[in-house]
């Protein structure tokens, strides 16, 4: 797989999702479940290593077929988060970005650096030119990630995301990258 690994810097690498990460990923979710549940719905549904294995295997197939791309963020070979194109529209060359980090790894610039490396990697290949982040309006940190990475706020989707028993408004951010050399 040509996109199995993306080097971000001397300490951070992105590794395509694979079975090697199942146990570490499960442990990271368990460790961060309460914190993640403030922003994402799925952590409450992860109950076992087997749940994680099924998700990883599904993501591997989507990654290999080019319908999505899921990467583990490793700092000095230790898993600290996930960065993904949750969906790719090949005709439109559009990718929808999702991410989450270990709470202890936040605020250190690793996500922004990783996102920039991933955007550059796929823009250079001409696979993606429009990058989209959808996040809850109330998720200040996620909105700051979009802003710091050169995304433009395109609008607000009213009551577009169901989380923790209610519907929240969602910002839609986009960045178009053409012709990287």
Tab-separated table of C-alpha atoms in Angstrom:
chain	number	residue	atom	x	y	z
A	1	UNK	CA	0.000	0.000	0.000
A	2	UNK	CA	1.579	3.271	-1.136
A	3	UNK	CA	-0.028	5.225	1.689
A	4	UNK	CA	0.772	2.884	4.570
A	5	UNK	CA	2.968	5.459	6.297
A	6	UNK	CA	3.261	9.240	6.174
A	7	UNK	CA	6.166	10.890	7.983
A	8	UNK	CA	5.116	14.087	9.734
A	9	UNK	CA	8.417	14.904	11.478
A	10	UNK	CA	11.182	13.073	13.346
A	11	UNK	CA	8.788	12.170	16.194
A	12	UNK	CA	5.367	11.849	14.533
A	13	UNK	CA	4.255	9.371	11.896
A	14	UNK	CA	0.908	8.404	10.481
A	15	UNK	CA	0.402	4.657	10.007
A	16	UNK	CA	-2.473	3.244	7.988
A	17	UNK	CA	-4.898	1.354	10.160
A	18	UNK	CA	-4.108	-2.351	10.568
A	19	UNK	CA	-4.507	-5.217	13.042
A	20	UNK	CA	-1.270	-4.265	14.798
A	21	UNK	CA	-3.088	-1.353	16.451
A	22	UNK	CA	-6.198	-3.128	17.768
A	23	UNK	CA	-5.163	-3.545	21.417
A	24	UNK	CA	-3.496	-0.135	21.758
A	25	UNK	CA	-6.453	1.547	20.084
A	26	UNK	CA	-8.916	-0.179	22.397
A	27	UNK	CA	-6.873	0.861	25.450
A	28	UNK	CA	-6.693	4.461	24.220
A	29	UNK	CA	-10.464	4.585	23.736
A	30	UNK	CA	-11.099	3.109	27.200
A	31	UNK	CA	-8.657	5.566	28.786
A	32	UNK	CA	-10.320	8.537	27.038
A	33	UNK	CA	-13.946	7.336	26.848
A	34	UNK	CA	-15.496	9.921	29.193
A	35	UNK	CA	-13.539	12.758	27.639
A	36	UNK	CA	-14.261	11.642	24.043
A	37	UNK	CA	-17.961	11.208	24.788
A	38	UNK	CA	-18.230	14.997	25.118
A	39	UNK	CA	-17.461	15.297	21.391
A	40	UNK	CA	-18.263	11.946	19.743
A	41	UNK	CA	-21.078	9.404	19.979
A	42	UNK	CA	-19.242	6.159	19.178
A	43	UNK	CA	-16.972	5.746	22.272
A	44	UNK	CA	-19.925	4.569	24.373
A	45	UNK	CA	-20.388	1.640	21.958
A	46	UNK	CA	-16.831	0.295	22.282
A	47	UNK	CA	-17.094	-2.499	24.858
A	48	UNK	CA	-14.343	-4.942	23.923
A	49	UNK	CA	-11.151	-5.529	21.980
A	50	UNK	CA	-13.332	-7.464	19.529
A	51	UNK	CA	-15.465	-4.329	18.882
A	52	UNK	CA	-12.263	-2.474	18.067
A	53	UNK	CA	-10.988	-5.323	15.861
A	54	UNK	CA	-14.192	-5.255	13.771
A	55	UNK	CA	-13.926	-1.491	13.309
A	56	UNK	CA	-10.238	-1.730	12.390
A	57	UNK	CA	-10.903	-4.471	9.832
A	58	UNK	CA	-13.733	-2.490	8.268
A	59	UNK	CA	-11.543	0.629	8.128
A	60	UNK	CA	-8.715	-1.389	6.536
A	61	UNK	CA	-11.006	-2.469	3.685
A	62	UNK	CA	-12.243	1.097	3.118
A	63	UNK	CA	-8.643	2.369	3.230
A	64	UNK	CA	-7.438	-0.194	0.687
A	65	UNK	CA	-10.355	0.537	-1.664
A	66	UNK	CA	-9.884	4.313	-1.396
A	67	UNK	CA	-13.345	5.086	0.034
A	68	UNK	CA	-11.834	6.312	3.301
A	69	UNK	CA	-8.355	6.622	4.798
A	70	UNK	CA	-7.685	5.956	8.475
A	71	UNK	CA	-4.332	6.656	10.095
A	72	UNK	CA	-3.014	6.107	13.583
A	73	UNK	CA	-1.045	9.098	14.896
A	74	UNK	CA	2.125	7.814	16.555
A	75	UNK	CA	4.506	9.926	18.599
A	76	UNK	CA	7.797	8.075	19.015
A	77	UNK	CA	5.938	4.891	18.009
A	78	UNK	CA	3.273	5.332	20.730
A	79	UNK	CA	-0.370	5.676	19.630
A	80	UNK	CA	-1.762	9.101	20.572
A	81	UNK	CA	-4.700	9.566	18.209
A	82	UNK	CA	-6.503	8.908	14.966
A	83	UNK	CA	-6.747	11.049	11.833
A	84	UNK	CA	-8.968	9.969	8.967
A	85	UNK	CA	-10.756	10.801	5.799
A	86	UNK	CA	-14.048	9.340	7.030
A	87	UNK	CA	-15.340	9.450	3.472
A	88	UNK	CA	-13.863	10.276	0.086
A	89	UNK	CA	-15.862	11.377	-2.957
A	90	UNK	CA	-13.524	10.362	-5.818
A	91	UNK	CA	-15.357	12.257	-8.579
A	92	UNK	CA	-15.435	15.475	-6.567
A	93	UNK	CA	-11.964	14.840	-5.079
A	94	UNK	CA	-13.413	15.714	-1.689
A	95	UNK	CA	-12.456	14.164	1.646
A	96	UNK	CA	-14.260	14.542	4.970
A	97	UNK	CA	-11.785	14.690	7.845
A	98	UNK	CA	-12.319	13.221	11.285
A	99	UNK	CA	-9.899	13.048	14.194
A	100	UNK	CA	-9.483	12.476	17.877
A	101	UNK	CA	-6.535	12.531	20.248
A	102	UNK	CA	-5.574	11.206	23.647
A	103	UNK	CA	-6.591	13.989	26.038
A	104	UNK	CA	-2.996	14.164	27.355
A	105	UNK	CA	-1.659	14.709	23.816
A	106	UNK	CA	-3.899	17.671	23.007
A	107	UNK	CA	-2.577	21.192	22.717
A	108	UNK	CA	0.885	20.175	21.495
A	109	UNK	CA	0.362	20.783	17.765
A	110	UNK	CA	0.568	17.098	16.809
A	111	UNK	CA	-2.883	17.015	15.243
A	112	UNK	CA	-2.306	20.154	13.163
A	113	UNK	CA	1.076	18.919	11.950
A	114	UNK	CA	-0.375	15.505	11.136
A	115	UNK	CA	-3.332	17.001	9.288
A	116	UNK	CA	-1.055	19.218	7.206
A	117	UNK	CA	1.130	16.234	6.273
A	118	UNK	CA	-1.921	14.181	5.295
A	119	UNK	CA	-3.407	17.027	3.231
A	120	UNK	CA	-0.087	17.564	1.445
A	121	UNK	CA	0.299	13.817	0.769
A	122	UNK	CA	-3.076	13.424	-0.940
A	123	UNK	CA	-3.097	16.842	-2.657
A	124	UNK	CA	0.289	16.098	-4.264
A	125	UNK	CA	-1.094	12.857	-5.687
A	126	UNK	CA	-4.156	14.651	-7.029
A	127	UNK	CA	-6.442	12.292	-5.106
A	128	UNK	CA	-8.085	15.036	-3.044
A	129	UNK	CA	-8.359	18.774	-3.620
A	130	UNK	CA	-11.230	19.739	-1.303
A	131	UNK	CA	-10.852	18.921	2.383
A	132	UNK	CA	-13.862	19.271	4.695
A	133	UNK	CA	-14.199	19.294	8.477
A	134	UNK	CA	-17.635	19.145	10.078
A	135	UNK	CA	-17.691	19.771	13.828
A	136	UNK	CA	-20.097	20.889	16.485
A	137	UNK	CA	-20.243	24.656	16.932
A	138	UNK	CA	-19.649	24.161	20.673
A	139	UNK	CA	-16.473	22.120	20.079
A	140	UNK	CA	-14.060	25.037	20.406
A	141	UNK	CA	-10.901	22.932	20.096
A	142	UNK	CA	-12.028	21.279	16.864
A	143	UNK	CA	-13.022	24.617	15.355
A	144	UNK	CA	-9.579	25.973	16.284
A	145	UNK	CA	-7.913	23.010	14.531
A	146	UNK	CA	-9.798	23.875	11.343
A	147	UNK	CA	-8.901	27.563	11.609
A	148	UNK	CA	-5.211	26.853	12.359
A	149	UNK	CA	-4.978	24.569	9.336
A	150	UNK	CA	-6.197	27.184	6.873
A	151	UNK	CA	-9.816	26.050	6.554
A	152	UNK	CA	-12.559	28.558	5.779
A	153	UNK	CA	-15.878	28.481	7.603
A	154	UNK	CA	-18.474	27.861	4.886
A	155	UNK	CA	-21.579	27.672	7.006
A	156	UNK	CA	-23.553	26.283	9.876
A	157	UNK	CA	-25.819	23.252	9.643
A	158	UNK	CA	-28.666	23.631	12.120
A	159	UNK	CA	-29.289	20.728	14.503
A	160	UNK	CA	-27.154	18.463	12.293
A	161	UNK	CA	-25.399	16.300	14.892
A	162	UNK	CA	-27.070	14.149	17.548
A	163	UNK	CA	-24.895	13.753	20.613
A	164	UNK	CA	-25.660	12.932	24.233
A	165	UNK	CA	-29.412	13.205	23.832
A	166	UNK	CA	-29.791	16.365	21.778
A	167	UNK	CA	-29.142	17.860	18.356
A	168	UNK	CA	-26.331	20.364	17.999
A	169	UNK	CA	-25.475	22.847	15.278
A	170	UNK	CA	-22.472	21.904	13.182
A	171	UNK	CA	-19.908	24.100	11.450
A	172	UNK	CA	-18.701	23.105	8.014
A	173	UNK	CA	-15.134	24.116	7.226
A	174	UNK	CA	-13.346	23.576	3.921
A	175	UNK	CA	-9.954	24.030	2.372
A	176	UNK	CA	-9.167	23.663	-1.316
A	177	UNK	CA	-5.617	22.691	-2.242
A	178	UNK	CA	-4.731	22.616	-5.940
A	179	UNK	CA	-1.462	21.949	-7.671
A	180	UNK	CA	0.999	21.122	-4.891
A	181	UNK	CA	4.390	20.300	-6.352
